[in-house]
Amino acid sequence: MSVTAPLPRLPLPKDRMQHLERLTQDLDSASLWWLSGYAAGLACKLAPAPDALEMRTAAEPTTRLTIVYGSQTGNAKRVATQLARQAEAAGLSVRLLGTDAYPIRELATERLLYLVISTQGDGDPPDDARGFIDFLAGRRAPKLDALSFAVLGLGDSSYPQFCVIGRKLDARLAELGAKRLLGFAEADIDVETVAGPWAQDALVRARERLEVLAPANNVTPLRRHVEATAWSAARPFKAEVLANQRITAEGSRKDVRHLEIDLSGSGLEYEPGDALGVVPRNPEPLVDAVLHALHLDGEAAVTHADATHPLREWLTSKRELTRLGRPLVAALAKRRGDAAVKTLLHPENGEALRRVLETQQPIDLLQRHASEWTGEALVAALRPPAPRLYSIASSRASVDDEAHLTVAHVEYATETGTRWGAASHWLATRAEGDTVEVYLERNERFRLPADPDRDIIMIGPGTGIAPFRAFVQQRAAIGARGRNWLLFGNPHFRSDFLYQVEWQAALKNGSLHRLDLAFSRDQSEKTYVQHKLREHGRDVYAWLENGAHLYVCGATTMARDVEKALRDVIVQAGARDAEAADEYIVALRDERRYARDVY
Amino acid sequence: MSEPSDLERIKRASRHLRGTLRESLAEPVTGALHADDVQLLKFHGAYQQDDRDVREARRLARLEPDYSFFLRLRLPGGVMSPAQWLAMDAMAQRYGARGLRLTTRQTIQVHGIRKVDLRAAAQAIHACGLDTIAACGDDNRNVVAAVNPLLSRVHAQIFEQAQALSLHLRPQSRAWHETWLDEPPTDGNEPEPLLGDAYLPRKFKIGFAVPPDNDVDVYSQDVGLVTIIENGALSGYDVLVGGGMGATHGNAGTYPRLASPIGFITPDQVVALAEAALTLQRDHGDRSDRAHARFKYTVDDRGLGWTKAEIERRTGFALQPSRDFAFTQRGDRFGWREGGDGRWHLGLRIPFGRVHDSEGIARQTGMREIAALLAELAPDAQIRLTPNQNAFVAGVPANLRERVDAMAGAHDLALHRAGSRLALNTIACVALPTCGLAMAESERWMPAFLPKLQALLDKHGVCNEPIDLRISGCPNGCSRPYLAEVALVGKAPGRYNLMLGGDHRGQRMNALYRENITEPDILDVLDELLARFATEREAGERFGDFMARTGVVTPPLPREAAA
Ligand code: SRM
Ligand SMILES: Cc1cc2nc3c(=O)[nH]c(=O)nc-3n(C[C@H](O)[C@H](O)[C@H](O)COP(=O)(O)OP(=O)(O)OC[C@H]3O[C@@H](n4cnc5c(N)ncnc54)[C@H](O)[C@@H]3O)c2cc1C
Ligand SMILES: Cc1cc2nc3c(=O)[nH]c(=O)nc-3n(C[C@H](O)[C@H](O)[C@H](O)COP(=O)(O)O)c2cc1C
Ligand code: SF4
């Protein structure tokens, strides 16, 4: 869009202003964007800018739109950022903040608030939204009669607790007296489908409420802008697979792969802690099985949302075929299928539904509840495909343009055949030289301490080890003097000790200072990382007191047990009561010394 | 003499074999021990190994080698009680892989024990009154003694002497007890009067033979003692020194050697004699080059005369002139025999010493049942292991014969009833996948190879000819191949040196006939030679003798004769 708007009155002196006006006259938007980035670049040199869009304008609440996002893997942030940019381009005064950065006391005076928030874990909030939510839920929450709001929830309907966090916030804001501008919206893994239209409506409503101002004097530095529009799930980079090596021994129940992917030419500059998004293709045998089960012709052209492709293509690359979602369950229920499916959707059957969503794939249901399907109906009932994220297990400082991944191959048997996880199977079956479609998913909340002298404690059982391989590589490369402590666990020492020789070498050459291992099935009583954490509680506490940063990566359930253990450790070693321990943990999180990357 | 080998440093620095073994064992990040401790561990009767079948796969998987350990018993004369067998069987089932492995020195190895289980396994051994002290390492190894069941009384005497000797020459260090049992650690400055702080330059082996059987291959021992029986009673021993098998491909300075006779001693002189030979080797053995450190090289470097004189100087008595003796065989006498004491002995063929239940074969179960029966009803009966990797059930009361026999028959332990002589006599070393020095398969190859060779024997009408065949996966010669009529010595995967012309009594060494050949070539060559043997042999002539007589090969003369 081209903006011919008067330039901001503030904060430039008149003479400079005139120069600027002359300079910017009838420049096209690209040039203006570039110029803005250039200026931002200059500004950064003088004073490191906060995320340039995360601004606090002088504008009065009455004249200002506040957009707050709670985001774990960046989707909500992306949606919110786009909305903010559009609002701003439309001349509205906007401020964009993460839930953790939002000055919660200002809520009482807030007039217009849009909230974009995802649901994590098992109906948990994103880590950075905990404080925000606790405050709202609590008794200290103010009356909000003056506030107008709208909430967009992000979620994944394959989880029973679909978008619950967004829904709860929406309800709570209304309960506190705020006025709902838009009904609560739920975005599934095909985020844009719902988020796009919602943002448009939201923009219209905001316009109605706020007098149009000059475009804000904050703009996006070009770097960020370009990156925002660089490789994405929609426009992935075609990367070559350099290596695909199983790193669990024969006889292990797990098939874990180490993949090396060539990013050269992509301009993707990841940092330790970031994840790589992978756009998979569904397993061919699965597509065949679906076609066969429903007696459908893969070559038949199918039109959906004014796109037309052969059905096989829809099912292979344009639909989610391994993660079961509500839409399909609902579609099945509508058909004169058996009552079992129908009852699943009753709220009181949440548990049953959860079990189905967690353990069944679409094919399982389609095979069991045979009924007439058209290609169109099927495509409509299936969700658009969602990319999968994989923590990057390498540091560019030591592997240049490569990105390494540690992927657990999801593969299991059912009575009606083998089932696979779409992305992990896609990756596990890529040969050297094949290409995979990837993009970069930044994770600013999972970063090494800026101060290389800080100690770090890394808890990463199973594939949770991945980002810590990157961390240790990075800290070695920059000669960080802080100590690195890794806690790892898996079923068996002999077959499942991921990157064993690398850790042994790291211990020898001093790039890893401490390694504690929990191999759960090597002895009668199972031991996990949380047991090790308790066992070494005094040391853990001492490290934390000494300023150490604590990182947890891996399965959601593990992260929960680890946090319980951490609480106990702080209670015992720190001689605190439970409440104080919680505060201690919250403080760690606020200081960004406790970061989790769970899935 | 040049630089001492690194092992000498390790031994001296080890505080009498303690090193940092306890720390190594506790280290959770690896299944291996610290490099120096790997060497010291041998003196404790254990070996660190890794599964060579999966080495490459694990390297690619960024996993360390699949480390495991074997424990080897110190079991003089190969004698154990049924209860001890049961204890070892249980230990192997709980901690080991591939069952129990009877060795060519009359003892048991249990392979595949994980580092974390090693202490528990050693404690199980200790609990049944056994130990593994000096079963490996630079010390006096397991003392072997003839198993001859026909002479119960003499056997008992020999066995006692073997046992006494083994105990007397054993390291005095408490390292073993401190490392494996719960004996509190000490600084380790107890005296090591015989072996010294650096122990021996190399392994040292002593064996007792009882003519007419040479089952211990007395000519392969560092010190061989040949029982001289005069009118039914033990009068003493002929002494042989400097035997050994080990050689290294492409190192002419290394060679197998027949032990040389130096005289006769009386039973009461055995300990003094052994001590003298051992301390001589301790003081004069080569500590710089381990390939040249065995007693046999000391003997050759100094000369046999000097050696004998030095031994006499150390014992303080002169050796009497050697007596006469004659060996007629060296294989085990399988099946039932009645001993002098009216008890019965059952010789069992255990192919390549492997007592393990696998592929429908239940030998481990069979031996367990027999041992359990005896432990209950005849606790003074014995399990006797032979130097040919076989086992005897000894001292069975007549009334239990039937039941023992039935158990053997039901569990693949009665091969002597059906098996050909070839199948009964062949010896193969362990080799792959555990042996770190193996260049070719040995034990694992036999089930595939033997039937092919048997087919040739059948073809030439000598199907039950007793041909001593021995296979070693490398030139170290753990199956004592250089004393076999036909030997295959591994040189590379699937490739062997074919040696011919040894004699079946173990008194003449064989010689290289074809180098580095594969199975098909081996079979072709033997096919041709067996054809000639079948037609041209003299009455009763053995294959090895035929090879030598007809000049197919020219076996080396004994050193003393050559000199
Ligand atoms: C188990 C056994 C072979 C068998 O199939 O029974 C065996 C197995 C090994 N022998 Fe042996 N030797 C065995 C009897 C022998 C014999 C025969 C004998 O002693 O009657 C010899 C030839 C006689 C001699 O010592 O000269 C023998 C000469 C060697 C040598 C060569 C020594 C030399 O002087 O060069 C080595 C290599 C070394 O010591 O450096 C060796 C080394 C080994 C090792 C420990 C390999 C190593 O050092 O890494 C083998 C372990 C393989 C495994 O996975 O179990 N083994 N070894 C025998 C155990 C005997 C025992 O219970 O103590
Ligand atoms: C930030 C982040 C980082 C991540 N990092 C990593 C990483 O480093 N390494 C890694 O391996 N993963 C990582 N993941 C997880 C990864 O993104 C995928 O979720 C995972 O690989 C599974 O995806 P898939 O496509 O293979 O399986 P899907 O196609 O998503 O799942 C297949 C379906 O099969 C069913 N199913 C799966 N297993 C079973 C079973 N055993 N029994 C019955 N049903 C079953 C379930 O219904 C599941 O929905 C990360 C996730 C996130 C969010
Ligand atoms: C580990 C994990 C757990 C999740 N749990 C839920 C859930 O319980 N309910 C839900 O609706 N969505 C769940 N999701 C899906 C996310 O909410 C969805 O991917 C969303 O787009 C993420 O937005 P964000 O990147 O802003 O965090 C989960 C995602 C992950 C990775
Ligand atoms: S002969 Fe060689 S291969 Fe066979 S066990 Fe002995 S050392 Fe190993």
GROMACS .gro file of C-alpha atoms and ligand atoms in nm, chain B residues 42 47-49 70 72-73 101-109 111 135-136 141-142 144 202-203 205 216-217 220-222 243-248 290-291 294 296-297 352 387 389 427-431 433-437 443 474-481, ligand 1:
model
  126
  641LYS     CA    1   4.366  -5.814   3.343
  646TYR     CA    2   3.909  -5.813   3.021
  647GLN     CA    3   3.752  -5.510   2.865
  648GLN     CA    4   3.619  -5.584   2.518
  669PHE     CA    5   3.464  -6.112   3.050
  671ARG     CA    6   3.790  -6.561   3.380
  672LEU     CA    7   3.815  -6.793   3.679
  700ARG     CA    8   3.281  -7.051   2.786
  701LEU     CA    9   3.516  -7.338   2.877
  702THR     CA   10   3.868  -7.238   2.781
  703THR     CA   11   4.179  -7.416   2.659
  704ARG     CA   12   4.327  -7.367   3.005
  705GLN     CA   13   4.061  -7.555   3.193
  706THR     CA   14   3.862  -7.268   3.320
  707ILE     CA   15   3.550  -7.065   3.255
  708GLN     CA   16   3.503  -6.730   3.093
  710HIS     CA   17   3.153  -6.282   2.836
  734ALA     CA   18   4.355  -6.538   3.547
  735CYS     CA   19   4.488  -6.285   3.295
  740ARG     CA   20   4.816  -6.803   3.477
  741ASN     CA   21   4.573  -7.076   3.555
  743VAL     CA   22   4.659  -7.673   3.411
  801ARG     CA   23   5.454  -6.123   3.050
  802LYS     CA   24   5.209  -6.406   3.113
  804LYS     CA   25   5.205  -7.068   3.223
  815VAL     CA   26   4.752  -8.016   2.862
  816ASP     CA   27   4.988  -7.984   2.563
  819SER     CA   28   5.329  -7.539   2.500
  820GLN     CA   29   5.375  -7.441   2.863
  821ASP     CA   30   5.639  -7.201   2.995
  842GLY     CA   31   5.719  -7.362   2.562
  843GLY     CA   32   5.477  -7.119   2.401
  844MET     CA   33   5.259  -7.068   2.098
  845GLY     CA   34   5.225  -6.698   2.040
  846ALA     CA   35   5.372  -6.543   1.728
  847THR     CA   36   5.310  -6.227   1.529
  889ARG     CA   37   5.623  -5.731   2.483
  890ALA     CA   38   5.638  -5.937   2.165
  893ARG     CA   39   5.779  -6.454   2.710
  895LYS     CA   40   6.068  -6.891   2.575
  896TYR     CA   41   6.266  -6.596   2.439
  951PHE     CA   42   3.440  -7.506   2.133
  986PRO     CA   43   4.236  -7.821   2.822
  988GLN     CA   44   3.748  -7.698   2.611
 1026ILE     CA   45   3.947  -7.686   1.900
 1027ALA     CA   46   3.864  -7.330   1.804
 1028CYS     CA   47   3.947  -7.015   1.994
 1029VAL     CA   48   3.689  -6.751   2.080
 1030ALA     CA   49   3.788  -6.486   1.824
 1032PRO     CA   50   3.303  -6.080   1.804
 1033THR     CA   51   3.463  -6.031   2.146
 1034CYS     CA   52   3.833  -6.086   2.096
 1035GLY     CA   53   4.006  -5.759   2.025
 1036LEU     CA   54   4.295  -5.930   1.849
 1042GLU     CA   55   3.451  -7.043   1.703
 1073CYS     CA   56   4.505  -6.484   1.485
 1074PRO     CA   57   4.864  -6.602   1.528
 1075ASN     CA   58   4.852  -6.574   1.907
 1076GLY     CA   59   4.745  -6.933   1.899
 1077CYS     CA   60   4.497  -6.968   2.182
 1078SER     CA   61   4.383  -7.301   2.044
 1079ARG     CA   62   4.750  -7.413   2.038
 1080PRO     CA   63   4.726  -7.449   1.660
 1163SRM     C1   64   3.974  -6.810   2.607
 1163SRM     C2   65   4.107  -6.849   2.540
 1163SRM     C3   66   4.087  -6.924   2.409
 1163SRM     C4   67   3.980  -7.030   2.414
 1163SRM     O1   68   3.905  -7.038   2.315
 1163SRM     O2   69   3.973  -7.107   2.512
 1163SRM     C5   70   4.197  -6.733   2.510
 1163SRM     C6   71   4.148  -6.613   2.471
 1163SRM     C7   72   4.225  -6.501   2.450
 1163SRM     N1   73   4.358  -6.496   2.455
 1163SRM    FE1   74   4.476  -6.657   2.464
 1163SRM     N2   75   4.328  -6.762   2.524
 1163SRM     C8   76   4.335  -6.885   2.574
 1163SRM     C9   77   4.445  -6.967   2.579
 1163SRM    C10   78   4.567  -6.936   2.521
 1163SRM    C11   79   4.670  -7.030   2.490
 1163SRM    C12   80   4.666  -7.180   2.514
 1163SRM    C13   81   4.718  -7.220   2.648
 1163SRM     O3   82   4.751  -7.131   2.730
 1163SRM     O4   83   4.726  -7.340   2.671
 1163SRM    C14   84   4.771  -6.959   2.427
 1163SRM    C15   85   4.900  -7.018   2.368
 1163SRM    C16   86   5.003  -7.051   2.470
 1163SRM    C17   87   5.090  -6.933   2.496
 1163SRM     O5   88   5.056  -6.856   2.587
 1163SRM     O6   89   5.189  -6.914   2.424
 1163SRM    C18   90   4.727  -6.822   2.425
 1163SRM    C19   91   4.800  -6.721   2.370
 1163SRM    C20   92   4.757  -6.588   2.371
 1163SRM    C21   93   4.838  -6.478   2.326
 1163SRM    C22   94   4.982  -6.487   2.273
 1163SRM    C23   95   5.079  -6.481   2.385
 1163SRM    C24   96   5.218  -6.469   2.331
 1163SRM     O7   97   5.310  -6.515   2.397
 1163SRM     O8   98   5.236  -6.410   2.225
 1163SRM    C25   99   4.759  -6.363   2.343
 1163SRM    C26  100   4.797  -6.219   2.308
 1163SRM    C27  101   4.884  -6.158   2.413
 1163SRM     O9  102   4.898  -6.214   2.524
 1163SRM    O10  103   4.936  -6.048   2.383
 1163SRM    C28  104   4.634  -6.407   2.396
 1163SRM    C29  105   4.523  -6.325   2.427
 1163SRM    C30  106   4.396  -6.367   2.445
 1163SRM    C31  107   4.276  -6.273   2.458
 1163SRM    C32  108   4.264  -6.232   2.603
 1163SRM    C33  109   4.278  -6.154   2.361
 1163SRM    C34  110   4.339  -6.024   2.414
 1163SRM    O11  111   4.447  -6.032   2.475
 1163SRM    O12  112   4.277  -5.920   2.393
 1163SRM    C35  113   4.164  -6.368   2.416
 1163SRM    C36  114   4.026  -6.337   2.471
 1163SRM    C37  115   3.922  -6.372   2.366
 1163SRM    C38  116   3.785  -6.371   2.420
 1163SRM    O13  117   3.702  -6.290   2.370
 1163SRM    O14  118   3.754  -6.451   2.510
 1163SRM     N3  119   4.634  -6.543   2.411
 1163SRM     N4  120   4.601  -6.811   2.481
 1163SRM    C39  121   4.201  -6.932   2.628
 1163SRM    C40  122   4.188  -6.895   2.773
 1163SRM    C41  123   4.291  -6.966   2.854
 1163SRM    C42  124   4.272  -6.946   3.001
 1163SRM    O15  125   4.167  -6.989   3.052
 1163SRM    O16  126   4.359  -6.887   3.066
   0.00000   0.00000   0.00000
